[in-house]
Coordinates of C-alpha atoms in Angstrom, one line a residue:
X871 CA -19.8 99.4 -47.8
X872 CA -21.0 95.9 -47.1
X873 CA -18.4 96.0 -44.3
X874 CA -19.4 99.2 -43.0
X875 CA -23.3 98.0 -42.8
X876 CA -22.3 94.9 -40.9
X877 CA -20.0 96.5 -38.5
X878 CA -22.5 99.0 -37.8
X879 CA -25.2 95.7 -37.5
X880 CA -23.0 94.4 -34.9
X881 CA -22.6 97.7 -33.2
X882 CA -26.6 98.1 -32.7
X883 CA -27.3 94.8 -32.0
X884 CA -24.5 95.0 -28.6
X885 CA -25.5 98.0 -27.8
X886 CA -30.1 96.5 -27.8
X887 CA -28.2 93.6 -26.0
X888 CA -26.8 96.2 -23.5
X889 CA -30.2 97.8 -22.8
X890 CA -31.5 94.9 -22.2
X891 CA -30.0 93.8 -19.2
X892 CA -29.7 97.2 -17.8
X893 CA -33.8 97.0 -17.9
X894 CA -32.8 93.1 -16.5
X895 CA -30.6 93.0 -13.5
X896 CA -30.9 95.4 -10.6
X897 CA -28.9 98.5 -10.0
X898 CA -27.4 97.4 -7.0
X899 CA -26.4 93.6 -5.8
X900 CA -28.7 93.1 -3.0
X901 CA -32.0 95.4 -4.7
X902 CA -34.2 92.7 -5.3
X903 CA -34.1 91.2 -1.5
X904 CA -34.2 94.8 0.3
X905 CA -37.9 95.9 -2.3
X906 CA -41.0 94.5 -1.1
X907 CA -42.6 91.4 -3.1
X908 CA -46.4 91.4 -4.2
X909 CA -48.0 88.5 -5.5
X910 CA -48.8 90.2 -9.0
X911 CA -53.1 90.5 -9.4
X912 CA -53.2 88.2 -12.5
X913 CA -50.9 85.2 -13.2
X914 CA -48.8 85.8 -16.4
X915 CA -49.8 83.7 -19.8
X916 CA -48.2 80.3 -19.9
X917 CA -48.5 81.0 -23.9
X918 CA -47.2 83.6 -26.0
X919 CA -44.5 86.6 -25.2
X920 CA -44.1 88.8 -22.1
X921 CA -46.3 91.6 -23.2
X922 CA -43.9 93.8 -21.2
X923 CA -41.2 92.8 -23.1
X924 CA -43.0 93.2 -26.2
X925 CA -43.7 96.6 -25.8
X926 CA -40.4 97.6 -25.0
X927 CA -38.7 96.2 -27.7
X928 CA -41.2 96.4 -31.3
X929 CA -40.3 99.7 -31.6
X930 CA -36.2 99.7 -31.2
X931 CA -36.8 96.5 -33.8
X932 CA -38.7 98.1 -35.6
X933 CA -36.0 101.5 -35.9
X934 CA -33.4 99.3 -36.7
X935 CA -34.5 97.1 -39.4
X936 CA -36.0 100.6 -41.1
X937 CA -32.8 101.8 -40.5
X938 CA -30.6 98.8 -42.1
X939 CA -33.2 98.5 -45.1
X940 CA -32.5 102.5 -45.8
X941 CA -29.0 101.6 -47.1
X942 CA -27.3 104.8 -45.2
X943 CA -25.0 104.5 -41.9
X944 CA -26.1 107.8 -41.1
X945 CA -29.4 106.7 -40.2
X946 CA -28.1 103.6 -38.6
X947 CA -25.5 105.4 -36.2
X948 CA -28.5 107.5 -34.9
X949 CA -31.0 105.0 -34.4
X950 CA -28.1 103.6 -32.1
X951 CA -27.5 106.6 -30.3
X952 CA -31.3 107.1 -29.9
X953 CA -31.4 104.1 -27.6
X954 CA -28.6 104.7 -25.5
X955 CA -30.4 107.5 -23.4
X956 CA -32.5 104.3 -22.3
X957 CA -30.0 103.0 -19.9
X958 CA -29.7 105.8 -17.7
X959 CA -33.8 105.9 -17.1
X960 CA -35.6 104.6 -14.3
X961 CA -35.4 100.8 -14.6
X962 CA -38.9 99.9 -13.3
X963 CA -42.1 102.1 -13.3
X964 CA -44.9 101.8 -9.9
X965 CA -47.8 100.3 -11.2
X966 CA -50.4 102.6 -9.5
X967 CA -52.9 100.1 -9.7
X968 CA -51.0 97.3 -7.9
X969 CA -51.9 97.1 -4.1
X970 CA -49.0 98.5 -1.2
X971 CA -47.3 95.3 -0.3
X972 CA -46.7 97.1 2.9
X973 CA -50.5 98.0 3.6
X974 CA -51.6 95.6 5.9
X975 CA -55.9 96.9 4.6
X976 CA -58.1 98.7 6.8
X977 CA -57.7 98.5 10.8
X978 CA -60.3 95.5 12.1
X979 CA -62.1 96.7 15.1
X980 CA -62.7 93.5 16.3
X981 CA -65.9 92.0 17.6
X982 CA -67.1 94.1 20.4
X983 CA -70.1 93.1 22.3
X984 CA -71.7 95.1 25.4
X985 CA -71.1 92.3 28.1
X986 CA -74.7 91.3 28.9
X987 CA -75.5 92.0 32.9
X988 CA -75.2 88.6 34.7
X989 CA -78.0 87.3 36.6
X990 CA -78.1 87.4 40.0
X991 CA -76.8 83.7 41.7
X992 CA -79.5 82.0 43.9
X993 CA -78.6 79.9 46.8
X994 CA -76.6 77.4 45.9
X995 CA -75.5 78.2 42.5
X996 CA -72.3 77.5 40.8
X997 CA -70.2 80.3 40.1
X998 CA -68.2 81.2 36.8
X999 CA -64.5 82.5 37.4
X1000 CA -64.5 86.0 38.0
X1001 CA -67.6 86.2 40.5
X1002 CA -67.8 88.9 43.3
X1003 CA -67.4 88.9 46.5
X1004 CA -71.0 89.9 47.1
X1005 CA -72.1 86.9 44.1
X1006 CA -70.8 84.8 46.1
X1007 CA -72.6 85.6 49.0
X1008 CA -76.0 85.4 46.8
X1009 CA -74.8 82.0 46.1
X1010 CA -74.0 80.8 49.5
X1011 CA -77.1 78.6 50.9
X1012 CA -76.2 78.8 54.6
X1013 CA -77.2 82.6 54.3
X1014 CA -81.0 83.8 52.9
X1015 CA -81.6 86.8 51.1
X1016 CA -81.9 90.0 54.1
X1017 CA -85.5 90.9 53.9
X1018 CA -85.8 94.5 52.9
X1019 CA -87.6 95.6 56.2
X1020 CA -86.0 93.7 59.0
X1021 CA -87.2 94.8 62.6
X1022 CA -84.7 97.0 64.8
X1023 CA -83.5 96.4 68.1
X1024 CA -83.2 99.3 70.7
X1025 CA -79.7 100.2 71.1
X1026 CA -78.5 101.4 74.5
X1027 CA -75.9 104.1 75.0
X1028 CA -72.2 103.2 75.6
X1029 CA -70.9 101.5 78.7
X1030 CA -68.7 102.8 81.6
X1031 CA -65.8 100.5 81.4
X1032 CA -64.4 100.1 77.5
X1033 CA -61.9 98.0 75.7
X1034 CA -59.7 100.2 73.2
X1035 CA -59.0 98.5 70.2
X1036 CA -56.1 100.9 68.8
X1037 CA -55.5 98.5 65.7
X1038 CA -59.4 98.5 64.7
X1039 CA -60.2 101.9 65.6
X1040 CA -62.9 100.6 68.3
X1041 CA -63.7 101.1 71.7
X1042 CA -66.2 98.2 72.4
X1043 CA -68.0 97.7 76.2
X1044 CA -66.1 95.6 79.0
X1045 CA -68.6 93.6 80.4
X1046 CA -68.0 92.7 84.0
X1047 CA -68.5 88.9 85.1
X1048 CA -68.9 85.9 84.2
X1049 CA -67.6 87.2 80.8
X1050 CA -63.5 88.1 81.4
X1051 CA -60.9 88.9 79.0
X1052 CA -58.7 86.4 76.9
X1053 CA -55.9 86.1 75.0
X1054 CA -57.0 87.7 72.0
X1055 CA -55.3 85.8 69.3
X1056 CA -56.2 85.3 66.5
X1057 CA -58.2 88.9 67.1
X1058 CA -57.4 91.7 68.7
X1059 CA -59.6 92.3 71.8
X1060 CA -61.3 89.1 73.4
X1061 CA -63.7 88.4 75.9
X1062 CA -65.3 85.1 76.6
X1063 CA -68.1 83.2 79.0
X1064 CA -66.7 80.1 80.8
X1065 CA -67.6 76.9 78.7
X1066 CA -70.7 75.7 79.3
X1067 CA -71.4 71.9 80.6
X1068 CA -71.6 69.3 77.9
X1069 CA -70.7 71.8 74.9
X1070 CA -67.7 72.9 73.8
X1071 CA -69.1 76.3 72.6
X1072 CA -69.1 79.6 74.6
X1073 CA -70.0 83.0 74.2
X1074 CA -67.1 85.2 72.7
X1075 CA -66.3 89.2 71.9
X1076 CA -64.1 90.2 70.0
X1077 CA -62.8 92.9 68.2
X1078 CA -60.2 93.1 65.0
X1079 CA -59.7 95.4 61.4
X1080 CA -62.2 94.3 59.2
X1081 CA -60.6 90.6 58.0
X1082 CA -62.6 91.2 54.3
X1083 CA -62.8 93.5 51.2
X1084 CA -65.2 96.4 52.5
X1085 CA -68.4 97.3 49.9
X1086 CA -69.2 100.2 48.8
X1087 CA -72.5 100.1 51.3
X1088 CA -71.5 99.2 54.5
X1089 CA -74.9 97.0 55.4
X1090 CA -73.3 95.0 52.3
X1091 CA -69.6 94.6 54.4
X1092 CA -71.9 93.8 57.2
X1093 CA -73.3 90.7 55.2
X1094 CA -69.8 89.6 54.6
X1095 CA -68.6 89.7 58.0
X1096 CA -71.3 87.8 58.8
X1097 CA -70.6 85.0 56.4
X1098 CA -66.9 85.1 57.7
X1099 CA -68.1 84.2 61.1
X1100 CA -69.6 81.3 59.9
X1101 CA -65.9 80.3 60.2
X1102 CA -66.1 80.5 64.3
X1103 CA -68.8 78.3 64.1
X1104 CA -69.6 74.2 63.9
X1105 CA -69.5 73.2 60.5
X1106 CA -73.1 72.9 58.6
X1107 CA -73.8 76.1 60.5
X1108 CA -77.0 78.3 58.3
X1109 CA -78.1 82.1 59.8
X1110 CA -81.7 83.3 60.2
X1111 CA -81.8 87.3 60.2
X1112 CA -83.0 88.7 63.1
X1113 CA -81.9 92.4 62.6
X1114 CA -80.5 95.0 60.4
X1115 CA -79.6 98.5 60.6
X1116 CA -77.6 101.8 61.0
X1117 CA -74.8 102.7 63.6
X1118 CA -72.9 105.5 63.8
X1119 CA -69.9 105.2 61.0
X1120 CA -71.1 101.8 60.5
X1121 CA -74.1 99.2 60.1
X1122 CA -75.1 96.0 62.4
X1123 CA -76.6 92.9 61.8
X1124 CA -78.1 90.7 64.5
X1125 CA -78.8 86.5 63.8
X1126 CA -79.4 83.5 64.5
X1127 CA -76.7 80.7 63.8
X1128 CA -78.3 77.0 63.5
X1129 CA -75.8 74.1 63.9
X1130 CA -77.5 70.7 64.2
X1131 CA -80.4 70.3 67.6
X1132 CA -78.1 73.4 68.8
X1133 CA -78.6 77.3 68.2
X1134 CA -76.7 80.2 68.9
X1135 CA -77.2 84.1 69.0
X1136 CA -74.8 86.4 67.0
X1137 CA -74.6 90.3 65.9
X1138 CA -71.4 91.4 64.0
X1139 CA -70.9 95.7 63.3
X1140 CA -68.5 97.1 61.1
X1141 CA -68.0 100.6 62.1
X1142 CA -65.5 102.8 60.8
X1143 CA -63.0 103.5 63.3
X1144 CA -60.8 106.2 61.2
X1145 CA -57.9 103.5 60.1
X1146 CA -56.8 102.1 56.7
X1147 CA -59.5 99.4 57.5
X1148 CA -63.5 99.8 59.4
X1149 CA -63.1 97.7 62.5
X1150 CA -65.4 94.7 63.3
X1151 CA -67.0 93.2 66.2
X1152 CA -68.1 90.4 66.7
X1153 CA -70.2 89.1 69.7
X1154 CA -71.8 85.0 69.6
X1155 CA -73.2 83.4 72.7
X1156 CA -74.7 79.7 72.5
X1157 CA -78.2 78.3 73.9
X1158 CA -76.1 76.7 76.4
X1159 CA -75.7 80.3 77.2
X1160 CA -78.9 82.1 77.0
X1161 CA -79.0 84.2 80.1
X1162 CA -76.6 85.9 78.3
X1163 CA -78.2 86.5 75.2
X1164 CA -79.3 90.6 76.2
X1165 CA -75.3 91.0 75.9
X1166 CA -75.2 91.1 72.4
X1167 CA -77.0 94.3 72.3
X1168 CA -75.3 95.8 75.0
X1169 CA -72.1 95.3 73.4
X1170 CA -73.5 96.5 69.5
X1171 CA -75.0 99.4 71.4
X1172 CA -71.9 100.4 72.6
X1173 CA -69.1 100.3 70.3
X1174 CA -67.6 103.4 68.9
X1175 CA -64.8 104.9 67.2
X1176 CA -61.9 106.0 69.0
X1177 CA -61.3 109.0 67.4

């Protein structure tokens, strides 16, 4: 009987060792590197046994040694076949209260702040990346701010004899001499006054599609066409508003351009002549020049869409 008790010993204790590793080693080869890893939420005792471990093994110990101690290899034989039904259970058990590995927490909304309206620039102001078109004319010192009630000139009613400007949309006046047409590169339409005697400026017309990004407001494209034609004028050139107001499909601003001892007249209108671009014109004469100053505003007075 001896015999017997041992073999059945043996028996139980291969078949706990069996158990064992089925709770041990994964069910498939690669298990362990396709499951997500979680840093566990408290770090295991340096001292004393795996309480997991512990628990799942006191009471098989415990059944066997009752069952050895009892003398029978009844009761042996089924405390062996009572842990068999272990291996094919689940091998490992969701701890609810661990955190998803996978959950990456609650959305961040980032730090969103209502961009805080910038200041409008003064004259000569430096500008931050990103400024506007119309910023930078705030910014620009050769231009002052427009006055909000700027005096009107009288506009007269369209000339006889026109130039038609097909690519701007315009139909601006001809005027007859000394003013005679050009070569109109780098515009469209050009007219000019023979140079004057000891300056190399003389009075110009011309017409082309508007060479800027067009506001919302047309006295506001106005403003930047002026600026632009600070570019057909001496370097150092400033303006001095003279006036500013409505034209039909557009708006018109007359000046004064300063350059040094020397002054000259200007007016720029940015009328809307029915194409993908309003159409401007733009009419300077210098003091060299002033008996033909009263042409500006026959020219602004006259120019008008073509369709």
């Amino acid at each position: 009987m001896r015999v017997i008790y041992r073999g059945l010993a043996v028996g139980v204790t291969v078949a706990v060792a069996a158990v064992s590793l089925v709770f041990v080693l994964p069910q498939e080869p690669d298990g362990v590197a396709a499951g997500p890893i979680a840093a566990p939420s408290t770090p295991p005792s340096s001292s004393g046994p795996d309480p997991a471990s512990s628990a799942s093994s006191s009471p098989l110990s415990s059944a066997l040694s009752s069952a050895l101690s009892s003398g029978t290899p009844q009761a042996v034989a089924a405390t062996a076949a009572a842990a068999t039904p272990l291996a094919s259970g689940p091998a490992a058990t969701a701890d609810p209260a661990s955190p998803d590995p996978t959950s990456s927490g609650p959305a961040s909304s980032g730090n969103v702040t209502s961009a805080a309206p910038r200041p409008t620039p003064t004259p000569g102001a430096s500008l931050a990346p990103g400024y506007t078109a119309m910023e930078a004319l705030y910014a620009d010192a050769r231009l002052p701010r427009l006055p909000e009630k700027v005096q009107r000139v009288p506009l007269r009613g369209a000339g006889k004899y026109v130039i038609r400007d097909r690519r701007s949309g315009l139909a601006v006046p001809r005027l007859g001499r000394p003013w005679k047409t050009y070569g109109p590169a780098p515009f469209t339409s050009r007219q000019v006054l023979p140079k004057a005697r000891g300056t190399q400026q003389r009075g110009m017309i011309v017409t082309c599609p508007l060479p800027i990004e067009a506001q919302e407001h047309p006295r506001d494209t106005a403003l930047l066409a002026a600026r632009w034609t600070l570019n057909h004028h001496p370097e150092g050139a400033t303006i001095r508003w003279f006036a500013s107001q409505p034209v039909k499909d557009g708006w018109m601003l007359a000046y004064q351009v300063k350059y040094g001892k020397r002054t000259s007249r200007a007016a720029v209108a940015v009328v809307d002549g029915g194409m993908s671009k309003p159409g401007l014109v733009f009419v300077t004469v210098p003091d060299a020049q002033k008996k033909r100053w009263h042409d500006i505003t026959r020219v602004v007075s006259g120019v008008r869409a073509l369709g």
